[in-house]
Short mmCIF file of N, CA, C and O in Angstrom, two decimals:
data_model
loop_
_atom_site.label_atom_id
_atom_site.label_comp_id
_atom_site.label_asym_id
_atom_site.label_seq_id
_atom_site.Cartn_x
_atom_site.Cartn_y
_atom_site.Cartn_z
N MET N 1 0.85 -1.17 0.00
CA MET N 1 0.00 0.00 0.00
C MET N 1 0.89 1.24 0.00
O MET N 1 1.83 1.34 0.75
N SER N 2 0.58 2.21 -0.84
CA SER N 2 1.41 3.41 -0.91
C SER N 2 0.80 4.50 -0.04
O SER N 2 -0.40 4.57 0.14
N SER N 3 1.66 5.34 0.46
CA SER N 3 1.18 6.44 1.29
C SER N 3 1.16 7.71 0.46
O SER N 3 1.70 7.77 -0.63
N ALA N 4 0.59 8.76 0.98
CA ALA N 4 0.48 10.04 0.28
C ALA N 4 1.85 10.65 0.04
O ALA N 4 2.00 11.50 -0.82
N SER N 5 2.89 10.21 0.77
CA SER N 5 4.20 10.81 0.60
C SER N 5 5.05 10.09 -0.45
O SER N 5 6.15 10.50 -0.73
N ASP N 6 4.55 8.97 -1.00
CA ASP N 6 5.30 8.26 -2.04
C ASP N 6 5.18 8.98 -3.38
O ASP N 6 4.12 9.47 -3.74
N GLY N 7 6.26 9.04 -4.13
CA GLY N 7 6.22 9.62 -5.48
C GLY N 7 6.28 11.14 -5.45
O GLY N 7 6.28 11.77 -4.39
N PRO N 8 6.33 11.72 -6.63
CA PRO N 8 6.40 13.19 -6.70
C PRO N 8 5.10 13.82 -6.26
O PRO N 8 4.03 13.23 -6.41
N PRO N 9 5.18 15.02 -5.73
CA PRO N 9 3.96 15.69 -5.28
C PRO N 9 3.09 16.07 -6.47
O PRO N 9 3.59 16.40 -7.54
N GLY N 10 1.81 16.00 -6.30
CA GLY N 10 0.87 16.40 -7.34
C GLY N 10 0.65 17.90 -7.31
O GLY N 10 1.17 18.60 -6.44
N PRO N 11 -0.13 18.41 -8.26
CA PRO N 11 -0.36 19.86 -8.31
C PRO N 11 -0.94 20.44 -7.03
O PRO N 11 -0.62 21.54 -6.65
N ALA N 12 -1.77 19.67 -6.33
CA ALA N 12 -2.41 20.19 -5.11
C ALA N 12 -1.41 20.35 -3.98
O ALA N 12 -1.58 21.17 -3.10
N SER N 13 -0.31 19.57 -3.99
CA SER N 13 0.64 19.65 -2.90
C SER N 13 2.00 20.17 -3.34
O SER N 13 2.99 19.96 -2.68
N ALA N 14 2.04 20.84 -4.47
CA ALA N 14 3.31 21.30 -5.03
C ALA N 14 3.89 22.49 -4.28
O ALA N 14 5.02 22.85 -4.51
N GLY N 15 3.14 23.11 -3.42
CA GLY N 15 3.65 24.26 -2.69
C GLY N 15 3.46 25.55 -3.47
O GLY N 15 2.86 25.56 -4.54
N PRO N 16 3.97 26.63 -2.94
CA PRO N 16 3.78 27.92 -3.61
C PRO N 16 4.59 27.98 -4.90
O PRO N 16 5.59 27.30 -5.05
N PRO N 17 4.15 28.83 -5.87
CA PRO N 17 4.92 28.98 -7.10
C PRO N 17 6.26 29.63 -6.82
O PRO N 17 6.42 30.33 -5.81
N PRO N 18 7.25 29.42 -7.68
CA PRO N 18 8.56 30.05 -7.48
C PRO N 18 8.44 31.57 -7.43
O PRO N 18 7.54 32.15 -8.04
N ALA N 19 9.37 32.20 -6.73
CA ALA N 19 9.37 33.66 -6.63
C ALA N 19 9.46 34.27 -8.02
O ALA N 19 10.20 33.79 -8.87
N GLY N 20 8.70 35.31 -8.26
CA GLY N 20 8.74 36.01 -9.54
C GLY N 20 7.80 35.45 -10.58
O GLY N 20 7.64 36.02 -11.64
N SER N 21 7.14 34.32 -10.30
CA SER N 21 6.20 33.76 -11.26
C SER N 21 4.79 34.13 -10.84
O SER N 21 4.53 34.41 -9.67
N PRO N 22 3.85 34.14 -11.81
CA PRO N 22 2.49 34.51 -11.45
C PRO N 22 1.86 33.46 -10.55
O PRO N 22 2.25 32.30 -10.55
N ALA N 23 0.88 33.85 -9.76
CA ALA N 23 0.18 32.93 -8.87
C ALA N 23 -0.58 31.90 -9.69
O ALA N 23 -0.95 32.15 -10.83
N ARG N 24 -0.80 30.73 -9.10
CA ARG N 24 -1.57 29.70 -9.80
C ARG N 24 -2.94 30.23 -10.18
O ARG N 24 -3.58 30.92 -9.41
N GLY N 25 -3.35 29.88 -11.39
CA GLY N 25 -4.66 30.32 -11.85
C GLY N 25 -4.63 31.73 -12.41
O GLY N 25 -5.59 32.20 -12.99
N SER N 26 -3.52 32.43 -12.28
CA SER N 26 -3.40 33.79 -12.79
C SER N 26 -3.15 33.75 -14.29
O SER N 26 -2.49 32.87 -14.80
N THR N 27 -3.69 34.73 -15.00
CA THR N 27 -3.44 34.82 -16.43
C THR N 27 -2.36 35.86 -16.73
O THR N 27 -2.11 36.17 -17.87
N ALA N 28 -1.73 36.39 -15.70
CA ALA N 28 -0.69 37.39 -15.89
C ALA N 28 0.51 36.75 -16.58
O ALA N 28 0.83 35.59 -16.36
N ARG N 29 1.17 37.53 -17.42
CA ARG N 29 2.36 37.04 -18.10
C ARG N 29 3.59 37.51 -17.33
O ARG N 29 3.58 38.60 -16.76
N PRO N 30 4.64 36.72 -17.35
CA PRO N 30 5.86 37.15 -16.66
C PRO N 30 6.41 38.43 -17.28
O PRO N 30 6.32 38.62 -18.50
N ALA N 31 6.96 39.27 -16.47
CA ALA N 31 7.50 40.54 -16.94
C ALA N 31 8.65 40.34 -17.92
O ALA N 31 8.93 41.21 -18.72
N ALA N 32 9.29 39.19 -17.91
CA ALA N 32 10.41 38.93 -18.82
C ALA N 32 9.97 38.99 -20.27
O ALA N 32 10.79 39.21 -21.15
N LEU N 33 8.69 38.79 -20.56
CA LEU N 33 8.21 38.85 -21.93
C LEU N 33 8.09 40.28 -22.42
O LEU N 33 7.98 40.51 -23.61
N LEU N 34 8.09 41.24 -21.52
CA LEU N 34 8.02 42.64 -21.91
C LEU N 34 9.44 43.17 -22.09
O LEU N 34 10.08 43.59 -21.14
N ALA N 35 9.92 43.12 -23.32
CA ALA N 35 11.29 43.53 -23.60
C ALA N 35 11.29 44.40 -24.85
O ALA N 35 10.53 44.17 -25.78
N VAL N 36 12.15 45.39 -24.86
CA VAL N 36 12.33 46.23 -26.04
C VAL N 36 13.40 45.56 -26.89
O VAL N 36 14.57 45.53 -26.52
N ARG N 37 12.98 44.99 -28.01
CA ARG N 37 13.89 44.23 -28.86
C ARG N 37 14.11 44.90 -30.20
O ARG N 37 14.32 44.22 -31.20
N ILE N 38 14.00 46.21 -30.23
CA ILE N 38 14.31 46.95 -31.45
C ILE N 38 15.40 47.98 -31.14
O ILE N 38 15.58 48.37 -29.99
N THR N 39 16.12 48.37 -32.19
CA THR N 39 17.16 49.39 -32.06
C THR N 39 17.02 50.34 -33.24
O THR N 39 16.20 50.13 -34.14
N SER N 40 17.87 51.34 -33.27
CA SER N 40 17.84 52.29 -34.38
C SER N 40 18.19 51.60 -35.70
O SER N 40 17.87 52.10 -36.77
N ASP N 41 18.82 50.43 -35.64
CA ASP N 41 19.11 49.66 -36.85
C ASP N 41 17.84 49.10 -37.50
O ASP N 41 17.88 48.66 -38.66
N ASP N 42 16.73 49.11 -36.79
CA ASP N 42 15.47 48.57 -37.31
C ASP N 42 14.64 49.61 -38.06
O ASP N 42 13.52 49.30 -38.49
N VAL N 43 15.15 50.81 -38.25
CA VAL N 43 14.43 51.82 -39.04
C VAL N 43 14.19 51.23 -40.43
O VAL N 43 15.09 50.66 -41.05
N GLY N 44 12.94 51.31 -40.89
CA GLY N 44 12.55 50.73 -42.17
C GLY N 44 11.87 49.38 -42.02
O GLY N 44 11.28 48.86 -42.97
N SER N 45 11.91 48.79 -40.83
CA SER N 45 11.29 47.48 -40.56
C SER N 45 9.91 47.68 -39.95
O SER N 45 9.62 48.70 -39.33
N ARG N 46 9.06 46.67 -40.10
CA ARG N 46 7.74 46.69 -39.47
C ARG N 46 7.91 46.26 -38.02
O ARG N 46 8.59 45.27 -37.73
N VAL N 47 7.31 47.01 -37.11
CA VAL N 47 7.47 46.76 -35.68
C VAL N 47 6.12 46.86 -34.98
O VAL N 47 5.17 47.43 -35.50
N THR N 48 6.08 46.30 -33.79
CA THR N 48 4.97 46.54 -32.88
C THR N 48 5.57 47.11 -31.59
O THR N 48 6.60 46.63 -31.12
N VAL N 49 4.94 48.16 -31.09
CA VAL N 49 5.46 48.87 -29.91
C VAL N 49 4.32 49.04 -28.91
O VAL N 49 3.27 49.58 -29.25
N ARG N 50 4.53 48.58 -27.69
CA ARG N 50 3.58 48.80 -26.59
C ARG N 50 4.17 49.92 -25.73
O ARG N 50 5.32 49.85 -25.31
N HIS N 51 3.37 50.95 -25.50
CA HIS N 51 3.89 52.10 -24.76
C HIS N 51 2.82 52.70 -23.86
O HIS N 51 1.63 52.48 -24.04
N ARG N 52 3.32 53.45 -22.86
CA ARG N 52 2.44 54.17 -21.95
C ARG N 52 1.89 55.39 -22.68
O ARG N 52 2.59 56.03 -23.44
N LEU N 53 0.62 55.70 -22.40
CA LEU N 53 0.05 56.94 -22.92
C LEU N 53 0.56 58.05 -22.02
O LEU N 53 0.13 58.17 -20.88
N HIS N 54 1.49 58.82 -22.52
CA HIS N 54 2.22 59.79 -21.71
C HIS N 54 1.31 60.80 -21.02
O HIS N 54 1.54 61.18 -19.87
N ASP N 55 0.24 61.22 -21.70
CA ASP N 55 -0.63 62.24 -21.10
C ASP N 55 -1.78 61.63 -20.29
O ASP N 55 -2.65 62.35 -19.84
N ASP N 56 -1.77 60.32 -20.10
CA ASP N 56 -2.83 59.65 -19.34
C ASP N 56 -2.39 59.48 -17.89
O ASP N 56 -1.40 58.81 -17.62
N PRO N 57 -3.12 60.05 -16.95
CA PRO N 57 -2.70 59.95 -15.54
C PRO N 57 -2.73 58.52 -15.00
O PRO N 57 -2.06 58.22 -14.04
N THR N 58 -3.50 57.63 -15.60
CA THR N 58 -3.55 56.24 -15.13
C THR N 58 -2.47 55.39 -15.79
O THR N 58 -2.36 54.21 -15.50
N ALA N 59 -1.68 55.98 -16.67
CA ALA N 59 -0.57 55.30 -17.35
C ALA N 59 -1.04 54.05 -18.09
O ALA N 59 -0.43 53.00 -18.01
N SER N 60 -2.15 54.17 -18.81
CA SER N 60 -2.64 53.07 -19.63
C SER N 60 -1.64 52.75 -20.73
O SER N 60 -0.85 53.59 -21.13
N LEU N 61 -1.70 51.51 -21.21
CA LEU N 61 -0.82 51.08 -22.29
C LEU N 61 -1.61 50.96 -23.59
O LEU N 61 -2.79 50.66 -23.57
N THR N 62 -0.94 51.19 -24.70
CA THR N 62 -1.53 50.99 -26.01
C THR N 62 -0.46 50.48 -26.96
O THR N 62 0.73 50.57 -26.66
N ASP N 63 -0.90 49.94 -28.07
CA ASP N 63 0.02 49.38 -29.06
C ASP N 63 -0.05 50.17 -30.35
O ASP N 63 -1.11 50.69 -30.71
N VAL N 64 1.06 50.21 -31.05
CA VAL N 64 1.10 50.75 -32.40
C VAL N 64 1.90 49.76 -33.25
O VAL N 64 2.94 49.26 -32.81
N VAL N 65 1.36 49.46 -34.43
CA VAL N 65 2.02 48.54 -35.36
C VAL N 65 2.22 49.29 -36.66
O VAL N 65 1.30 49.93 -37.17
N GLY N 66 3.42 49.22 -37.19
CA GLY N 66 3.70 49.88 -38.46
C GLY N 66 5.18 49.85 -38.76
O GLY N 66 5.95 49.13 -38.13
N VAL N 67 5.57 50.66 -39.73
CA VAL N 67 6.96 50.72 -40.16
C VAL N 67 7.68 51.80 -39.36
O VAL N 67 7.22 52.95 -39.30
N LEU N 68 8.78 51.42 -38.73
CA LEU N 68 9.59 52.37 -37.97
C LEU N 68 10.28 53.31 -38.97
O LEU N 68 11.15 52.89 -39.72
N ARG N 69 9.84 54.55 -39.02
CA ARG N 69 10.36 55.51 -40.00
C ARG N 69 11.56 56.30 -39.47
O ARG N 69 12.42 56.69 -40.25
N SER N 70 11.60 56.54 -38.17
CA SER N 70 12.77 57.26 -37.63
C SER N 70 12.95 56.96 -36.16
O SER N 70 12.00 56.59 -35.46
N TRP N 71 14.18 57.14 -35.71
CA TRP N 71 14.59 56.99 -34.31
C TRP N 71 15.54 58.14 -34.08
O TRP N 71 16.68 58.08 -34.50
N GLU N 72 15.07 59.21 -33.45
CA GLU N 72 15.84 60.44 -33.34
C GLU N 72 15.87 60.95 -31.91
O GLU N 72 14.98 60.65 -31.12
N PRO N 73 16.87 61.76 -31.60
CA PRO N 73 16.88 62.41 -30.29
C PRO N 73 15.69 63.37 -30.18
O PRO N 73 15.37 64.08 -31.14
N GLY N 74 15.04 63.36 -29.04
CA GLY N 74 13.91 64.26 -28.82
C GLY N 74 14.36 65.57 -28.20
O GLY N 74 15.52 65.72 -27.82
N PRO N 75 13.45 66.52 -28.08
CA PRO N 75 13.79 67.84 -27.53
C PRO N 75 14.20 67.79 -26.06
O PRO N 75 14.95 68.65 -25.60
N ASP N 76 13.75 66.78 -25.33
CA ASP N 76 14.08 66.69 -23.90
C ASP N 76 15.28 65.79 -23.64
O ASP N 76 15.58 65.47 -22.50
N GLY N 77 15.96 65.36 -24.70
CA GLY N 77 17.15 64.52 -24.54
C GLY N 77 16.88 63.04 -24.71
O GLY N 77 17.78 62.27 -24.98
N GLY N 78 15.60 62.59 -24.57
CA GLY N 78 15.26 61.19 -24.79
C GLY N 78 14.98 60.94 -26.26
O GLY N 78 14.67 61.86 -27.02
N ASP N 79 15.12 59.70 -26.70
CA ASP N 79 14.86 59.36 -28.10
C ASP N 79 13.36 59.31 -28.39
O ASP N 79 12.55 59.02 -27.52
N VAL N 80 13.03 59.60 -29.66
CA VAL N 80 11.65 59.59 -30.13
C VAL N 80 11.56 58.68 -31.34
O VAL N 80 12.39 58.76 -32.25
N LEU N 81 10.55 57.80 -31.35
CA LEU N 81 10.30 56.90 -32.47
C LEU N 81 9.11 57.43 -33.27
O LEU N 81 8.14 57.89 -32.69
N ARG N 82 9.21 57.33 -34.59
CA ARG N 82 8.08 57.67 -35.45
C ARG N 82 7.73 56.42 -36.23
O ARG N 82 8.57 55.87 -36.94
N ILE N 83 6.46 55.98 -36.08
CA ILE N 83 6.00 54.73 -36.66
C ILE N 83 4.83 55.04 -37.59
O ILE N 83 3.83 55.62 -37.17
N GLU N 84 4.99 54.64 -38.87
CA GLU N 84 3.94 54.87 -39.86
C GLU N 84 2.99 53.68 -39.88
O GLU N 84 3.40 52.55 -40.15
N ARG N 85 1.72 53.96 -39.59
CA ARG N 85 0.70 52.90 -39.58
C ARG N 85 0.26 52.57 -41.00
O ARG N 85 0.58 53.28 -41.95
N ARG N 86 -0.53 51.53 -41.12
CA ARG N 86 -1.05 51.09 -42.43
C ARG N 86 -1.84 52.19 -43.13
O ARG N 86 -1.81 52.31 -44.34
N ASP N 87 -2.56 53.00 -42.35
CA ASP N 87 -3.38 54.08 -42.94
C ASP N 87 -2.57 55.34 -43.24
O ASP N 87 -3.13 56.38 -43.53
N SER N 88 -1.25 55.26 -43.15
CA SER N 88 -0.29 56.34 -43.42
C SER N 88 -0.19 57.38 -42.32
O SER N 88 0.59 58.32 -42.44
N SER N 89 -0.97 57.24 -41.24
CA SER N 89 -0.79 58.16 -40.12
C SER N 89 0.51 57.79 -39.41
O SER N 89 0.99 56.67 -39.50
N VAL N 90 1.10 58.77 -38.73
CA VAL N 90 2.38 58.56 -38.05
C VAL N 90 2.19 58.74 -36.55
O VAL N 90 1.67 59.76 -36.09
N ALA N 91 2.60 57.73 -35.80
CA ALA N 91 2.57 57.79 -34.34
C ALA N 91 3.96 58.20 -33.86
O ALA N 91 4.96 57.66 -34.32
N THR N 92 4.00 59.15 -32.94
CA THR N 92 5.26 59.57 -32.33
C THR N 92 5.26 59.05 -30.90
O THR N 92 4.34 59.33 -30.13
N VAL N 93 6.30 58.28 -30.56
CA VAL N 93 6.37 57.63 -29.25
C VAL N 93 7.72 57.93 -28.62
O VAL N 93 8.76 57.74 -29.26
N ARG N 94 7.70 58.41 -27.38
CA ARG N 94 8.96 58.61 -26.66
C ARG N 94 9.51 57.25 -26.22
O ARG N 94 8.76 56.42 -25.69
N LEU N 95 10.78 57.02 -26.43
CA LEU N 95 11.39 55.75 -26.06
C LEU N 95 11.24 55.48 -24.56
O LEU N 95 11.07 54.34 -24.15
N ASP N 96 11.25 56.52 -23.75
CA ASP N 96 11.08 56.36 -22.30
C ASP N 96 9.72 55.77 -21.94
O ASP N 96 9.55 55.20 -20.86
N ASP N 97 8.72 55.90 -22.83
CA ASP N 97 7.38 55.38 -22.58
C ASP N 97 7.18 53.96 -23.11
O ASP N 97 6.15 53.35 -22.87
N VAL N 98 8.16 53.42 -23.85
CA VAL N 98 8.04 52.09 -24.45
C VAL N 98 8.29 51.03 -23.37
O VAL N 98 9.29 51.08 -22.66
N VAL N 99 7.37 50.06 -23.27
CA VAL N 99 7.56 48.96 -22.33
C VAL N 99 7.89 47.66 -23.05
O VAL N 99 8.44 46.74 -22.45
N ALA N 100 7.54 47.55 -24.33
CA ALA N 100 7.86 46.36 -25.12
C ALA N 100 7.85 46.72 -26.59
O ALA N 100 7.05 47.56 -27.02
N ALA N 101 8.74 46.10 -27.35
CA ALA N 101 8.78 46.35 -28.80
C ALA N 101 9.53 45.21 -29.46
O ALA N 101 10.45 44.64 -28.88
N LYS N 102 9.11 44.90 -30.69
CA LYS N 102 9.82 43.87 -31.46
C LYS N 102 9.52 44.04 -32.94
O LYS N 102 8.54 44.70 -33.32
N ARG N 103 10.38 43.45 -33.77
CA ARG N 103 10.13 43.41 -35.20
C ARG N 103 9.05 42.37 -35.46
O ARG N 103 8.95 41.36 -34.77
N VAL N 104 8.23 42.63 -36.48
CA VAL N 104 7.18 41.69 -36.88
C VAL N 104 7.26 41.50 -38.39
O VAL N 104 7.81 42.34 -39.10
N PRO N 105 6.69 40.41 -38.90
CA PRO N 105 6.73 40.16 -40.35
C PRO N 105 5.97 41.24 -41.12
O PRO N 105 5.10 41.92 -40.57
N PRO N 106 6.27 41.37 -42.40
CA PRO N 106 5.53 42.34 -43.22
C PRO N 106 4.03 42.06 -43.19
O PRO N 106 3.60 40.91 -43.01
N ALA N 107 3.25 43.12 -43.35
CA ALA N 107 1.79 42.97 -43.35
C ALA N 107 1.37 42.12 -44.55
O ALA N 107 1.96 42.23 -45.63
N PRO N 108 0.35 41.27 -44.37
CA PRO N 108 -0.13 40.49 -45.51
C PRO N 108 -0.77 41.43 -46.54
O PRO N 108 -1.28 42.49 -46.18
N PRO N 109 -0.72 41.06 -47.80
CA PRO N 109 -1.33 41.92 -48.82
C PRO N 109 -2.85 42.02 -48.61
O PRO N 109 -3.49 41.06 -48.16
N ARG N 110 -3.38 43.17 -48.93
CA ARG N 110 -4.83 43.35 -48.79
C ARG N 110 -5.53 42.60 -49.90
O ARG N 110 -5.06 42.56 -51.04
N ARG N 111 -6.69 42.05 -49.58
CA ARG N 111 -7.48 41.34 -50.57
C ARG N 111 -8.26 42.31 -51.43
O ARG N 111 -8.78 43.31 -50.95
N ALA N 112 -8.37 41.98 -52.71
CA ALA N 112 -9.19 42.81 -53.61
C ALA N 112 -10.66 42.57 -53.29
O ALA N 112 -11.07 41.46 -52.98
N ARG N 113 -11.46 43.61 -53.39
CA ARG N 113 -12.89 43.47 -53.10
C ARG N 113 -13.68 43.35 -54.37
O ARG N 113 -13.50 43.85 -55.35
#
């Protein structure tokens, strides 16, 4: 007859999650996935950038996807990114407000209607 202490512990008795990981049942993603993986060398590439809304007091986040058109010094000394969206509008984002960014594949061609 086996006792409850034989064999590896099951999920119910595994103990607390490791430090720095989300709690069990949580849908939160580890902070390690939020990384800025673009540089000024990526100008001309399609990127996705998650950034804080600078003028929002609750510091909400939003995303912009498009072609990185420029990476320049800003007036306050921090760098500024200019990203051209599919509709040709240009988003200006301060690098200090970016929480995550990466290169993404080219946009799929639009279908003819």
